[in-house]
The first five atom37 places (N, CA, C, CB, O) and aatype in JSON, in Angstrom:
{
  "aatype": [12, 16, 0, 9, 15, 15, 7, 15, 8, 16, 19, 7, 9, 3, 1, 9, 0, 4, 3, 7, 18, 7, 10, 4, 0, 6, 10, 10, 14, 6, 10, 9, 6, 10, 3, 6, 17, 7, 18, 14, 9, 19, 7, 15, 0, 14, 10, 16, 7, 11, 0, 10, 0, 8, 0, 1, 1, 0, 19, 0, 0, 4, 14, 0, 10, 0, 10, 1, 10, 3, 1, 0, 14, 11, 7],
  "atom_mask": [
    [1, 1, 1, 1, 1],
    [1, 1, 1, 1, 1],
    [1, 1, 1, 1, 1],
    [1, 1, 1, 1, 1],
    [1, 1, 1, 1, 1],
    [1, 1, 1, 1, 1],
    [1, 1, 1, 0, 1],
    [1, 1, 1, 1, 1],
    [1, 1, 1, 1, 1],
    [1, 1, 1, 1, 1],
    [1, 1, 1, 1, 1],
    [1, 1, 1, 0, 1],
    [1, 1, 1, 1, 1],
    [1, 1, 1, 1, 1],
    [1, 1, 1, 1, 1],
    [1, 1, 1, 1, 1],
    [1, 1, 1, 1, 1],
    [1, 1, 1, 1, 1],
    [1, 1, 1, 1, 1],
    [1, 1, 1, 0, 1],
    [1, 1, 1, 1, 1],
    [1, 1, 1, 0, 1],
    [1, 1, 1, 1, 1],
    [1, 1, 1, 1, 1],
    [1, 1, 1, 1, 1],
    [1, 1, 1, 1, 1],
    [1, 1, 1, 1, 1],
    [1, 1, 1, 1, 1],
    [1, 1, 1, 1, 1],
    [1, 1, 1, 1, 1],
    [1, 1, 1, 1, 1],
    [1, 1, 1, 1, 1],
    [1, 1, 1, 1, 1],
    [1, 1, 1, 1, 1],
    [1, 1, 1, 1, 1],
    [1, 1, 1, 1, 1],
    [1, 1, 1, 1, 1],
    [1, 1, 1, 0, 1],
    [1, 1, 1, 1, 1],
    [1, 1, 1, 1, 1],
    [1, 1, 1, 1, 1],
    [1, 1, 1, 1, 1],
    [1, 1, 1, 0, 1],
    [1, 1, 1, 1, 1],
    [1, 1, 1, 1, 1],
    [1, 1, 1, 1, 1],
    [1, 1, 1, 1, 1],
    [1, 1, 1, 1, 1],
    [1, 1, 1, 0, 1],
    [1, 1, 1, 1, 1],
    [1, 1, 1, 1, 1],
    [1, 1, 1, 1, 1],
    [1, 1, 1, 1, 1],
    [1, 1, 1, 1, 1],
    [1, 1, 1, 1, 1],
    [1, 1, 1, 1, 1],
    [1, 1, 1, 1, 1],
    [1, 1, 1, 1, 1],
    [1, 1, 1, 1, 1],
    [1, 1, 1, 1, 1],
    [1, 1, 1, 1, 1],
    [1, 1, 1, 1, 1],
    [1, 1, 1, 1, 1],
    [1, 1, 1, 1, 1],
    [1, 1, 1, 1, 1],
    [1, 1, 1, 1, 1],
    [1, 1, 1, 1, 1],
    [1, 1, 1, 1, 1],
    [1, 1, 1, 1, 1],
    [1, 1, 1, 1, 1],
    [1, 1, 1, 1, 1],
    [1, 1, 1, 1, 1],
    [1, 1, 1, 1, 1],
    [1, 1, 1, 1, 1],
    [1, 1, 1, 0, 1]
  ],
  "atom_positions": [
    [[-1.72, 4.36, 15.75], [-2.55, 4.82, 14.66], [-3.34, 6.03, 15.15], [-3.5, 3.69, 14.17], [-3.98, 5.98, 16.2]],
    [[-3.28, 7.11, 14.41], [-4.06, 8.3, 14.69], [-5.24, 8.31, 13.76], [-3.21, 9.6, 14.53], [-5.12, 7.92, 12.6]],
    [[-6.4, 8.76, 14.25], [-7.59, 8.72, 13.4], [-8.49, 9.92, 13.63], [-8.36, 7.45, 13.65], [-8.48, 10.53, 14.7]],
    [[-9.27, 10.24, 12.61], [-10.35, 11.21, 12.72], [-11.6, 10.53, 12.22], [-10.05, 12.52, 11.93], [-11.51, 9.61, 11.4]],
    [[-12.73, 10.96, 12.67], [-13.93, 10.25, 12.28], [-15.03, 11.22, 11.88], [-14.4, 9.36, 13.39], [-15.04, 12.37, 12.31]],
    [[-15.94, 10.76, 11.06], [-17.07, 11.56, 10.6], [-18.32, 10.71, 10.56], [-16.79, 12.16, 9.23], [-18.82, 10.47, 9.46]],
    [[-18.82, 10.27, 11.62], [-20.05, 9.5, 11.6], [-19.92, 8.17, 10.89], [0.0, 0.0, 0.0], [-20.15, 7.13, 11.51]],
    [[-19.57, 8.15, 9.63], [-19.52, 6.9, 8.89], [-18.13, 6.53, 8.4], [-20.45, 6.98, 7.73], [-17.92, 5.38, 7.99]],
    [[-17.18, 7.45, 8.43], [-15.84, 7.14, 7.93], [-14.75, 7.66, 8.87], [-15.64, 7.72, 6.53], [-14.93, 8.65, 9.59]],
    [[-13.63, 6.98, 8.84], [-12.47, 7.35, 9.64], [-11.23, 7.35, 8.76], [-12.3, 6.38, 10.85], [-11.03, 6.43, 7.97]],
    [[-10.41, 8.38, 8.9], [-9.11, 8.42, 8.23], [-8.06, 8.18, 9.3], [-8.88, 9.78, 7.47], [-8.06, 8.85, 10.33]],
    [[-7.18, 7.25, 9.05], [-6.13, 6.95, 10.02], [-4.76, 6.94, 9.37], [0.0, 0.0, 0.0], [-4.63, 6.73, 8.17]],
    [[-3.74, 7.17, 10.18], [-2.36, 7.16, 9.71], [-1.59, 6.14, 10.53], [-1.71, 8.58, 9.81], [-1.56, 6.21, 11.76]],
    [[-0.96, 5.2, 9.86], [-0.08, 4.24, 10.51], [1.28, 4.92, 10.63], [0.01, 2.87, 9.71], [2.03, 4.99, 9.65]],
    [[1.59, 5.42, 11.8], [2.81, 6.21, 12.0], [4.08, 5.39, 11.81], [2.8, 6.82, 13.37], [5.14, 5.96, 11.51]],
    [[4.01, 4.1, 11.99], [5.19, 3.26, 11.77], [5.48, 3.11, 10.28], [4.99, 1.87, 12.42], [6.63, 3.14, 9.86]],
    [[4.43, 2.95, 9.48], [4.6, 2.79, 8.04], [4.91, 4.12, 7.34], [3.35, 2.18, 7.43], [5.53, 4.13, 6.27]],
    [[4.48, 5.23, 7.93], [4.64, 6.54, 7.29], [6.11, 6.91, 7.17], [3.88, 7.62, 8.08], [6.87, 6.82, 8.13]],
    [[6.5, 7.34, 5.96], [7.87, 7.79, 5.7], [7.97, 9.3, 5.56], [8.4, 7.13, 4.44], [9.04, 9.82, 5.25]],
    [[6.88, 10.02, 5.8], [6.9, 11.48, 5.78], [7.02, 12.09, 4.39], [0.0, 0.0, 0.0], [7.63, 13.15, 4.24]],
    [[6.45, 11.45, 3.38], [6.49, 12.01, 2.03], [5.68, 13.31, 1.94], [5.95, 10.99, 1.02], [6.04, 14.21, 1.18]],
    [[4.59, 13.41, 2.7], [3.79, 14.64, 2.72], [2.73, 14.73, 1.65], [0.0, 0.0, 0.0], [2.04, 15.75, 1.56]],
    [[2.58, 13.71, 0.83], [1.58, 13.75, -0.23], [0.17, 13.84, 0.33], [1.71, 12.52, -1.12], [-0.68, 14.5, -0.26]],
    [[-0.09, 13.2, 1.46], [-1.42, 13.25, 2.06], [-1.81, 14.68, 2.43], [-1.47, 12.35, 3.31], [-2.96, 15.07, 2.25]],
    [[-0.86, 15.46, 2.93], [-1.14, 16.85, 3.29], [-1.38, 17.7, 2.06], [0.0, 17.42, 4.11], [-2.13, 18.67, 2.12]],
    [[-0.75, 17.37, 0.95], [-0.99, 18.1, -0.29], [-2.36, 17.79, -0.86], [0.09, 17.77, -1.32], [-3.03, 18.67, -1.39]],
    [[-2.79, 16.54, -0.75], [-4.07, 16.13, -1.3], [-5.24, 16.38, -0.37], [-4.02, 14.69, -1.65], [-6.38, 16.46, -0.83]],
    [[-4.99, 16.5, 0.92], [-6.05, 16.67, 1.91], [-5.68, 17.76, 2.93], [-6.33, 15.33, 2.64], [-5.66, 17.5, 4.13]],
    [[-5.39, 18.97, 2.45], [-4.9, 20.01, 3.35], [-5.94, 20.48, 4.38], [-4.45, 21.18, 2.55], [-5.57, 21.06, 5.4]],
    [[-7.22, 20.24, 4.11], [-8.25, 20.64, 5.07], [-8.27, 19.74, 6.3], [-9.61, 20.62, 4.41], [-8.87, 20.1, 7.31]],
    [[-7.62, 18.58, 6.24], [-7.61, 17.65, 7.37], [-6.22, 17.27, 7.86], [-8.33, 16.41, 7.0], [-6.06, 16.86, 9.01]],
    [[-5.2, 17.42, 7.01], [-3.86, 16.95, 7.38], [-2.85, 18.07, 7.16], [-3.47, 15.69, 6.55], [-2.82, 18.69, 6.1]],
    [[-2.04, 18.31, 8.17], [-0.89, 19.21, 8.02], [0.35, 18.45, 8.43], [-1.07, 20.52, 8.87], [0.26, 17.38, 9.02]],
    [[1.5, 18.99, 8.13], [2.75, 18.31, 8.44], [3.43, 18.94, 9.64], [3.69, 18.34, 7.23], [3.38, 20.16, 9.82]],
    [[4.07, 18.11, 10.47], [4.83, 18.63, 11.6], [6.2, 19.12, 11.09], [5.01, 17.54, 12.71], [6.45, 19.11, 9.88]],
    [[7.04, 19.53, 11.97], [8.34, 20.12, 11.57], [9.27, 19.12, 10.89], [9.03, 20.69, 12.79], [10.23, 19.52, 10.24]],
    [[9.0, 17.82, 11.03], [9.83, 16.8, 10.39], [9.17, 16.24, 9.12], [10.1, 15.65, 11.36], [9.73, 15.36, 8.48]],
    [[8.0, 16.76, 8.76], [7.32, 16.33, 7.55], [6.34, 15.19, 7.73], [0.0, 0.0, 0.0], [5.87, 14.62, 6.74]],
    [[6.03, 14.85, 8.98], [5.07, 13.78, 9.24], [3.68, 14.36, 9.46], [5.5, 12.94, 10.47], [3.56, 15.48, 9.98]],
    [[2.63, 13.63, 9.08], [1.27, 14.18, 9.12], [0.71, 14.31, 10.53], [0.36, 13.31, 8.32], [0.95, 13.49, 11.41]],
    [[-0.06, 15.38, 10.69], [-0.87, 15.61, 11.88], [-2.31, 15.67, 11.37], [-0.44, 16.95, 12.66], [-2.63, 16.49, 10.51]],
    [[-3.16, 14.82, 11.9], [-4.53, 14.73, 11.44], [-5.4, 15.68, 12.25], [-5.07, 13.29, 11.54], [-5.36, 15.67, 13.48]],
    [[-6.18, 16.51, 11.55], [-7.09, 17.44, 12.2], [-8.35, 16.74, 12.68], [0.0, 0.0, 0.0], [-8.53, 15.54, 12.46]],
    [[-9.22, 17.49, 13.32], [-10.43, 16.89, 13.88], [-11.69, 17.28, 13.12], [-10.56, 17.29, 15.32], [-12.79, 16.95, 13.56]],
    [[-11.57, 17.98, 12.0], [-12.74, 18.38, 11.22], [-13.44, 17.14, 10.66], [-12.33, 19.34, 10.07], [-12.78, 16.21, 10.21]],
    [[-14.77, 17.14, 10.68], [-15.49, 15.98, 10.14], [-15.38, 15.9, 8.62], [-16.96, 16.04, 10.54], [-15.23, 16.92, 7.95]],
    [[-15.45, 14.68, 8.1], [-15.42, 14.47, 6.66], [-16.79, 14.79, 6.06], [-15.01, 13.02, 6.33], [-17.81, 14.33, 6.56]],
    [[-16.8, 15.58, 5.0], [-18.01, 15.84, 4.24], [-17.91, 15.07, 2.94], [-18.22, 17.37, 3.98], [-16.91, 14.4, 2.7]],
    [[-18.91, 15.15, 2.11], [-18.89, 14.43, 0.84], [-17.67, 14.75, 0.01], [0.0, 0.0, 0.0], [-17.02, 13.84, -0.51]],
    [[-17.34, 16.03, -0.11], [-16.19, 16.43, -0.91], [-14.88, 16.01, -0.23], [-16.21, 17.95, -1.15], [-13.96, 15.52, -0.88]],
    [[-14.79, 16.22, 1.09], [-13.59, 15.82, 1.82], [-13.4, 14.32, 1.8], [-13.66, 16.32, 3.27], [-12.27, 13.83, 1.77]],
    [[-14.49, 13.57, 1.8], [-14.4, 12.12, 1.73], [-13.82, 11.68, 0.39], [-15.79, 11.48, 1.94], [-13.01, 10.75, 0.34]],
    [[-14.22, 12.34, -0.68], [-13.65, 12.03, -2.0], [-12.16, 12.36, -2.03], [-14.39, 12.82, -3.1], [-11.38, 11.6, -2.61]],
    [[-11.77, 13.47, -1.43], [-10.35, 13.84, -1.36], [-9.59, 12.85, -0.49], [-10.19, 15.29, -0.81], [-8.44, 12.51, -0.79]],
    [[-10.22, 12.39, 0.59], [-9.57, 11.42, 1.47], [-9.32, 10.11, 0.74], [-10.43, 11.17, 2.72], [-8.27, 9.5, 0.91]],
    [[-10.28, 9.68, -0.06], [-10.09, 8.45, -0.84], [-8.92, 8.6, -1.81], [-11.38, 8.09, -1.62], [-8.14, 7.67, -1.99]],
    [[-8.82, 9.76, -2.42], [-7.71, 10.01, -3.36], [-6.38, 10.01, -2.62], [-7.92, 11.35, -4.1], [-5.39, 9.47, -3.12]],
    [[-6.33, 10.62, -1.44], [-5.1, 10.66, -0.65], [-4.69, 9.27, -0.2], [-5.27, 11.57, 0.56], [-3.51, 8.94, -0.23]],
    [[-5.65, 8.45, 0.22], [-5.36, 7.07, 0.64], [-4.77, 6.28, -0.53], [-6.64, 6.38, 1.17], [-3.79, 5.55, -0.36]],
    [[-5.36, 6.43, -1.7], [-4.89, 5.71, -2.87], [-3.5, 6.16, -3.32], [-5.86, 5.87, -4.01], [-2.75, 5.38, -3.89]],
    [[-3.16, 7.42, -3.06], [-1.89, 7.97, -3.54], [-0.74, 7.82, -2.54], [-2.06, 9.41, -3.86], [0.41, 8.09, -2.9]],
    [[-1.01, 7.39, -1.31], [0.04, 7.31, -0.29], [1.12, 6.31, -0.73], [-0.56, 6.89, 1.07], [0.83, 5.12, -0.87]],
    [[2.36, 6.78, -0.95], [3.42, 5.89, -1.42], [3.85, 4.85, -0.39], [4.61, 6.7, -1.83], [4.39, 3.81, -0.75]],
    [[3.62, 5.11, 0.89], [4.0, 4.18, 1.95], [2.84, 3.31, 2.42], [4.58, 4.94, 3.12], [3.0, 2.48, 3.31]],
    [[1.66, 3.51, 1.82], [0.45, 2.79, 2.22], [0.17, 2.97, 3.72], [0.57, 1.3, 1.89], [-0.28, 2.04, 4.39]],
    [[0.43, 4.16, 4.23], [0.27, 4.45, 5.64], [-1.07, 5.11, 5.97], [1.39, 5.32, 6.12], [-1.42, 5.23, 7.14]],
    [[-1.79, 5.54, 4.97], [-3.07, 6.23, 5.17], [-4.19, 5.24, 4.91], [-3.19, 7.47, 4.24], [-4.15, 4.47, 3.95]],
    [[-5.22, 5.27, 5.79], [-6.33, 4.35, 5.66], [-7.66, 5.09, 5.77], [-6.25, 3.25, 6.72], [-7.76, 6.11, 6.45]],
    [[-8.65, 4.57, 5.1], [-10.02, 5.06, 5.19], [-10.89, 3.87, 5.54], [-10.49, 5.76, 3.87], [-11.01, 2.94, 4.74]],
    [[-11.5, 3.89, 6.71], [-12.33, 2.79, 7.18], [-13.71, 3.29, 7.57], [-11.66, 2.09, 8.37], [-13.89, 4.48, 7.85]],
    [[-14.67, 2.41, 7.57], [-15.97, 2.74, 8.11], [-15.85, 2.77, 9.62], [-17.07, 1.73, 7.64], [-15.26, 1.88, 10.23]],
    [[-16.43, 3.8, 10.21], [-16.42, 3.91, 11.67], [-17.42, 2.9, 12.24], [-16.77, 5.38, 12.13], [-18.44, 2.62, 11.62]],
    [[-17.14, 2.37, 13.41], [-18.08, 1.43, 14.02], [-19.39, 2.14, 14.35], [-17.47, 0.8, 15.29], [-19.4, 3.29, 14.78]],
    [[-20.49, 1.45, 14.15], [-21.8, 2.02, 14.46], [-22.06, 1.92, 15.94], [-22.91, 1.33, 13.67], [-21.65, 0.98, 16.62]],
    [[-22.78, 2.95, 16.42], [-23.2, 2.91, 17.81], [-22.45, 3.75, 18.66], [0.0, 0.0, 0.0], [-22.71, 3.81, 19.86]]
  ]
}
């Protein structure tokens, strides 16, 4: 699982479940780009309010259910 974090939220990709549809990169281009085979590469930019809303939309739209949005552990 690859993840990025922003103080209170983390976006992760389950690479085993991912089928490389690329929808996440279309919906969240500021954080996710695709490699040469069409699989996501997660950037390290922190999530802001607007990016967090886009991340939620990308998680909901993932056809393989491979994208996750979790609260980051405190501390």
